Amino acid sequence: ERSDRDEEGKDRDDRGKKPRRHGEKGRLRGEAPMKRGTIYMISGGPTDGDSNNARREHAQAVKRKREEVGITAHMPVISFKEKDVEGVVLPHNDALVITAEVAGFNVKRVFIDTGSSVDVMFYDCFSQINKELNMELKPVATALYGFNGGEVMPLGEVSLPVALGSGVTRNVRMVRFVVVGAESSYNIIMGRTSLNAFQAVVSTYHMTIKYPVGENVGEIAGDQLTSRSCYQTTVSNNKQLAQRQTKPKEEEISQLGGSRSKEDRQRLEKGKGKVDIQPGGEVEEIQMIKGYEEKKFKIGKELEEPIRSRLISL
């Protein structure tokens, strides 16, 4: 009986106390973890408007229409099953690359990229399609930005019909492509704009894209072999580009028939002062202005065309 009274007294004493913590700097039980901030996704291109005003209008439209959004049409259930992964080499981390019909052409190496805010067509692909269509590109004022901050100014944009599937599951949509002149192992990048137009659902694991067509569900399987081939080409091209960009200056000088002294090389590496470049081997004097004998410069005799002519024309 005494122990019961002691427990009751202890309970009364504990009522006004704060909940216990796990250690001096611990968090309260059940308390949500502290949020440090928000990281937003990277996007670009003219998809949401090709001017600042148009992009602001597009952003505000979400707030105005949020309550208006509803189910406008019945959609069949889209799901993925184990049979959808048959024929896929597992495990894999391959990109989803398909073949699509664009303006009547079967275009291979179409990269499905849900991380892209725009639909991109590379110029080599556009030039082949345009041999018969003779379409003019519309100007684009908004640049594309990569994840590394690199800027690519599009050559223009063009709208073309894109078809997925065949027979009863054939679906066609007009897609606005941004045409760029950059090198790529892909012909087209299908981004969120066209994928949402098709109401497509993408599974990179199953390497399949599915989309509704009335009461039916169409699907297109990715080409795993082409995907890996494109990846290898991309890595190889990027490596060669990096090597060209970091090409030793010594090699560039030697191609122009010049050379550097050891002292010059050391000064250049340390970033101190100017470096004088002197022609290597035998040289010849070139008169800059006729009638002015003192106006001359020297170039290496071993220079080949067209480098020699270009230097003289300067």
Coordinates of C-alpha atoms in Angstrom, one line a residue:
E1 CA 0.0 0.0 0.0
R2 CA 2.9 2.4 0.8
S3 CA 4.5 1.6 -2.5
D4 CA 1.3 2.5 -4.3
R5 CA 1.2 5.9 -2.6
D6 CA 4.9 6.5 -3.4
E7 CA 4.2 5.8 -7.1
E8 CA 1.2 8.2 -7.1
G9 CA 3.4 10.9 -5.6
K10 CA 6.1 10.3 -8.1
D11 CA 3.6 10.6 -11.0
R12 CA 2.4 13.9 -9.6
D13 CA 6.0 15.2 -9.3
D14 CA 6.7 14.2 -12.9
R15 CA 3.6 15.9 -14.4
G16 CA 5.3 19.4 -14.6
K17 CA 8.6 18.1 -16.0
K18 CA 9.6 18.4 -19.6
P19 CA 10.0 15.2 -21.6
R20 CA 13.3 13.6 -21.3
R21 CA 15.9 13.9 -24.1
H22 CA 18.3 11.4 -25.5
G23 CA 21.5 13.0 -24.4
E24 CA 22.1 16.8 -23.9
K25 CA 21.8 17.5 -27.6
G26 CA 19.3 14.8 -28.5
R27 CA 16.0 15.5 -30.2
L28 CA 12.6 14.9 -28.6
R29 CA 11.0 11.5 -29.2
G30 CA 8.7 11.7 -32.2
E31 CA 10.0 15.1 -33.2
A32 CA 10.5 15.5 -37.0
P33 CA 14.1 15.7 -38.2
M34 CA 15.4 19.2 -38.9
K35 CA 15.1 20.3 -42.5
R36 CA 18.2 22.2 -43.9
G37 CA 16.6 23.6 -47.0
T38 CA 15.2 22.8 -50.4
I39 CA 17.2 21.8 -53.5
Y40 CA 15.4 22.6 -56.8
M41 CA 15.8 20.8 -60.1
I42 CA 17.8 22.2 -63.0
S43 CA 15.9 23.0 -66.2
G44 CA 16.2 25.3 -69.2
G45 CA 15.1 25.9 -72.8
P46 CA 12.1 27.6 -74.2
T47 CA 9.5 25.0 -73.1
D48 CA 7.9 27.2 -70.5
G49 CA 8.2 30.4 -72.6
D50 CA 10.8 32.1 -74.7
S51 CA 10.9 35.3 -72.6
N52 CA 11.0 36.3 -69.0
N53 CA 7.4 37.4 -69.0
A54 CA 6.2 34.2 -70.7
R55 CA 8.1 32.1 -68.1
R56 CA 6.6 34.1 -65.2
E57 CA 3.1 33.7 -66.6
H58 CA 3.7 29.9 -67.0
A59 CA 4.8 29.7 -63.3
Q60 CA 1.8 31.6 -62.0
A61 CA -0.7 29.5 -64.1
V62 CA -0.2 26.6 -61.7
K63 CA -1.6 28.6 -58.8
R64 CA -4.6 29.8 -60.8
K65 CA -5.5 26.4 -62.2
R66 CA -4.7 24.2 -59.2
E67 CA -8.4 24.0 -58.2
E68 CA -9.6 23.6 -61.8
V69 CA -7.6 20.4 -62.4
G70 CA -9.7 17.3 -62.6
I71 CA -9.9 14.0 -64.4
T72 CA -11.0 14.9 -67.9
A73 CA -10.9 11.4 -69.5
H74 CA -10.7 7.8 -68.5
M75 CA -7.2 6.3 -68.7
P76 CA -6.5 2.6 -68.7
V77 CA -4.4 1.2 -65.9
I78 CA -0.7 1.2 -66.9
S79 CA 1.5 -1.3 -65.0
F80 CA 4.7 -3.2 -65.4
K81 CA 5.1 -6.9 -64.8
E82 CA 8.0 -9.4 -64.7
K83 CA 7.3 -10.4 -68.3
D84 CA 8.1 -6.8 -69.4
V85 CA 11.7 -7.4 -68.4
E86 CA 12.1 -10.5 -70.5
G87 CA 15.0 -10.1 -72.9
V88 CA 16.7 -7.4 -70.8
V89 CA 20.2 -8.3 -69.6
L90 CA 20.2 -7.9 -65.8
P91 CA 21.4 -6.2 -63.8
H92 CA 21.8 -3.0 -65.8
N93 CA 22.0 0.7 -65.6
D94 CA 21.4 1.4 -69.3
A95 CA 19.6 4.4 -70.6
L96 CA 16.2 3.9 -72.4
V97 CA 16.8 4.3 -76.1
I98 CA 14.0 3.6 -78.6
T99 CA 13.1 4.0 -82.3
A100 CA 10.3 6.5 -83.1
E101 CA 8.7 7.6 -86.3
V102 CA 9.3 11.3 -86.9
A103 CA 7.8 13.1 -89.9
G104 CA 7.5 9.7 -91.7
F105 CA 11.1 8.7 -90.9
N106 CA 12.1 5.8 -88.6
V107 CA 14.6 7.5 -86.4
K108 CA 16.8 5.3 -84.2
R109 CA 18.8 6.3 -81.2
V110 CA 16.0 8.3 -79.5
F111 CA 17.0 8.9 -75.9
I112 CA 14.1 9.0 -73.4
D113 CA 15.2 11.5 -70.8
T114 CA 12.7 12.5 -68.0
G115 CA 15.3 14.9 -66.7
S116 CA 15.2 17.1 -69.8
S117 CA 12.7 20.0 -69.9
V118 CA 12.9 20.2 -73.7
D119 CA 12.8 17.9 -76.7
V120 CA 16.1 18.1 -78.5
M121 CA 16.9 17.2 -82.1
F122 CA 20.5 17.2 -83.2
Y123 CA 21.3 19.0 -86.4
D124 CA 22.6 15.9 -88.2
C125 CA 19.3 14.2 -87.8
F126 CA 17.3 17.4 -88.7
S127 CA 19.4 17.9 -91.9
Q128 CA 18.5 14.3 -93.1
I129 CA 14.8 14.8 -92.4
N130 CA 14.8 18.3 -93.9
K131 CA 16.2 17.1 -97.3
E132 CA 12.6 16.3 -98.3
L133 CA 10.7 18.7 -96.1
N134 CA 12.7 21.9 -96.7
M135 CA 11.5 23.5 -93.5
E136 CA 12.9 26.6 -92.0
L137 CA 13.9 26.8 -88.3
K138 CA 12.1 29.3 -86.2
P139 CA 14.5 31.5 -84.1
V140 CA 14.9 30.7 -80.4
A141 CA 16.0 33.3 -77.9
T142 CA 16.5 31.0 -74.9
A143 CA 19.7 29.1 -74.4
L144 CA 20.0 25.5 -73.1
Y145 CA 21.9 24.9 -69.9
G146 CA 23.6 21.7 -68.9
F147 CA 24.1 20.4 -65.4
N148 CA 27.7 21.8 -65.4
G149 CA 26.4 25.3 -66.3
G150 CA 27.5 25.0 -69.9
E151 CA 25.4 27.1 -72.4
V152 CA 24.3 25.9 -75.8
M153 CA 22.4 28.3 -78.1
P154 CA 19.9 26.5 -80.2
L155 CA 20.0 26.9 -84.0
G156 CA 16.2 27.2 -83.9
E157 CA 13.1 25.1 -83.3
V158 CA 10.7 23.1 -85.5
S159 CA 7.4 21.2 -84.9
L160 CA 7.2 17.7 -86.4
P161 CA 4.7 14.8 -86.0
V162 CA 6.0 12.0 -83.8
A163 CA 4.4 8.5 -83.8
L164 CA 4.8 5.8 -81.3
G165 CA 3.6 2.2 -81.8
S166 CA 1.6 0.7 -84.7
G167 CA -1.9 -0.5 -85.4
V168 CA -4.5 0.1 -82.7
T169 CA -1.8 1.3 -80.3
R170 CA -0.4 3.9 -82.7
N171 CA -0.3 7.4 -81.2
V172 CA 0.7 10.6 -82.9
R173 CA 1.6 14.0 -81.4
M174 CA 3.1 17.2 -82.7
V175 CA 6.4 17.8 -80.9
R176 CA 8.3 21.0 -80.8
F177 CA 12.0 20.2 -81.2
V178 CA 14.8 22.5 -80.2
V179 CA 17.6 21.9 -82.8
V180 CA 21.2 22.2 -81.6
G181 CA 24.4 21.9 -83.5
A182 CA 26.3 20.0 -80.8
E183 CA 27.8 16.5 -81.4
S184 CA 25.9 13.6 -79.9
S185 CA 25.6 9.9 -80.2
Y186 CA 21.8 10.3 -80.1
N187 CA 19.6 11.7 -82.8
I188 CA 16.8 12.9 -80.5
I189 CA 16.2 13.5 -76.8
M190 CA 12.6 13.1 -75.9
G191 CA 12.1 15.1 -72.7
R192 CA 9.2 15.7 -70.3
T193 CA 7.3 17.9 -72.8
S194 CA 6.7 15.1 -75.4
L195 CA 6.4 12.3 -72.8
N196 CA 3.6 14.2 -71.0
A197 CA 1.9 14.9 -74.4
F198 CA 1.8 11.1 -74.9
Q199 CA 0.9 10.6 -71.2
A200 CA 3.8 8.1 -71.3
V201 CA 5.0 6.1 -68.3
V202 CA 8.6 5.2 -68.3
S203 CA 10.4 2.3 -66.6
T204 CA 14.1 2.3 -67.0
Y205 CA 14.4 -1.0 -65.2
H206 CA 12.0 -2.7 -67.6
M207 CA 13.5 -0.6 -70.5
T208 CA 10.0 0.0 -71.7
I209 CA 7.8 3.0 -72.3
K210 CA 4.0 2.6 -72.1
Y211 CA 1.3 5.1 -73.1
P212 CA -2.6 5.0 -73.3
V213 CA -4.4 4.9 -76.6
G214 CA -8.1 5.0 -75.9
E215 CA -8.9 1.9 -73.9
N216 CA -5.6 0.2 -75.0
V217 CA -2.1 0.5 -73.7
G218 CA 0.8 0.9 -76.2
E219 CA 4.3 0.0 -75.4
I220 CA 7.8 0.4 -76.9
A221 CA 10.7 -1.6 -75.7
G222 CA 14.2 -0.1 -75.6
D223 CA 17.2 -1.3 -77.5
Q224 CA 19.7 -2.3 -74.9
L225 CA 22.5 -2.9 -77.4
T226 CA 22.1 0.5 -79.0
S227 CA 21.9 2.1 -75.6
R228 CA 25.3 0.7 -74.6
S229 CA 26.8 1.6 -78.0
C230 CA 25.6 5.2 -77.6
Y231 CA 27.1 5.3 -74.1
Q232 CA 30.5 4.1 -75.3
T233 CA 30.5 6.7 -78.1
T234 CA 29.5 9.5 -75.7
V235 CA 32.3 8.6 -73.2
S236 CA 34.8 8.3 -76.0
N237 CA 33.8 11.7 -77.6
N238 CA 33.9 13.5 -74.3
K239 CA 37.3 12.1 -73.5
Q240 CA 38.7 13.3 -76.9
L241 CA 37.1 16.7 -76.3
A242 CA 38.7 17.0 -72.9
Q243 CA 42.0 16.0 -74.4
R244 CA 41.7 18.7 -77.1
Q245 CA 40.8 21.4 -74.5
T246 CA 43.7 20.5 -72.3
K247 CA 46.2 20.0 -75.1
P248 CA 49.7 21.0 -74.1
K249 CA 50.6 24.5 -75.4
E250 CA 54.0 23.1 -76.3
E251 CA 52.4 20.9 -78.9
E252 CA 50.4 23.7 -80.3
I253 CA 53.5 25.9 -80.7
S254 CA 55.4 23.1 -82.4
Q255 CA 52.6 22.8 -85.0
L256 CA 53.1 26.5 -85.9
G257 CA 56.9 26.1 -86.3
G258 CA 57.8 27.7 -83.1
S259 CA 59.5 26.7 -79.8
R260 CA 59.8 27.8 -76.2
S261 CA 62.9 28.1 -74.1
K262 CA 63.0 26.2 -70.8
E263 CA 62.8 29.5 -69.0
D264 CA 59.6 30.4 -70.9
R265 CA 58.0 27.1 -70.1
Q266 CA 58.7 27.6 -66.4
R267 CA 57.3 31.1 -66.4
L268 CA 54.2 29.9 -68.3
E269 CA 53.6 27.1 -65.8
K270 CA 53.8 29.5 -62.9
G271 CA 51.6 32.0 -64.7
K272 CA 54.2 34.8 -64.3
G273 CA 54.9 37.4 -67.0
K274 CA 54.7 37.1 -70.7
V275 CA 56.1 34.3 -72.8
D276 CA 58.1 35.1 -76.0
I277 CA 57.6 32.6 -78.8
Q278 CA 60.5 32.3 -81.2
P279 CA 60.4 30.5 -84.6
G280 CA 62.2 27.2 -84.5
G281 CA 64.6 26.1 -87.2
E282 CA 65.2 28.1 -90.3
V283 CA 63.1 31.3 -90.7
E284 CA 62.1 33.6 -93.5
E285 CA 61.3 37.3 -93.3
I286 CA 57.9 38.5 -94.5
Q287 CA 57.4 42.2 -95.4
M288 CA 54.3 43.5 -93.9
I289 CA 53.8 46.7 -96.0
K290 CA 55.3 47.2 -99.4
G291 CA 57.8 50.1 -99.4
Y292 CA 58.5 49.8 -95.7
E293 CA 61.6 47.6 -95.3
E294 CA 61.6 47.9 -91.5
K295 CA 58.1 46.5 -91.3
K296 CA 58.8 42.7 -91.3
F297 CA 58.2 39.6 -89.3
K298 CA 59.7 36.2 -89.2
I299 CA 58.0 32.8 -89.6
G300 CA 59.4 29.3 -89.8
K301 CA 60.3 28.0 -93.3
E302 CA 58.9 24.6 -92.5
L303 CA 55.4 25.9 -92.1
E304 CA 52.9 24.1 -94.4
E305 CA 49.8 25.4 -96.1
P306 CA 47.3 26.7 -95.3
I307 CA 48.9 27.8 -92.0
R308 CA 51.6 29.8 -93.8
S309 CA 49.1 31.7 -96.0
R310 CA 46.9 32.5 -93.0
L311 CA 49.8 33.9 -91.0
I312 CA 50.9 36.1 -93.9
S313 CA 47.4 37.3 -94.5
L314 CA 47.2 38.6 -91.0

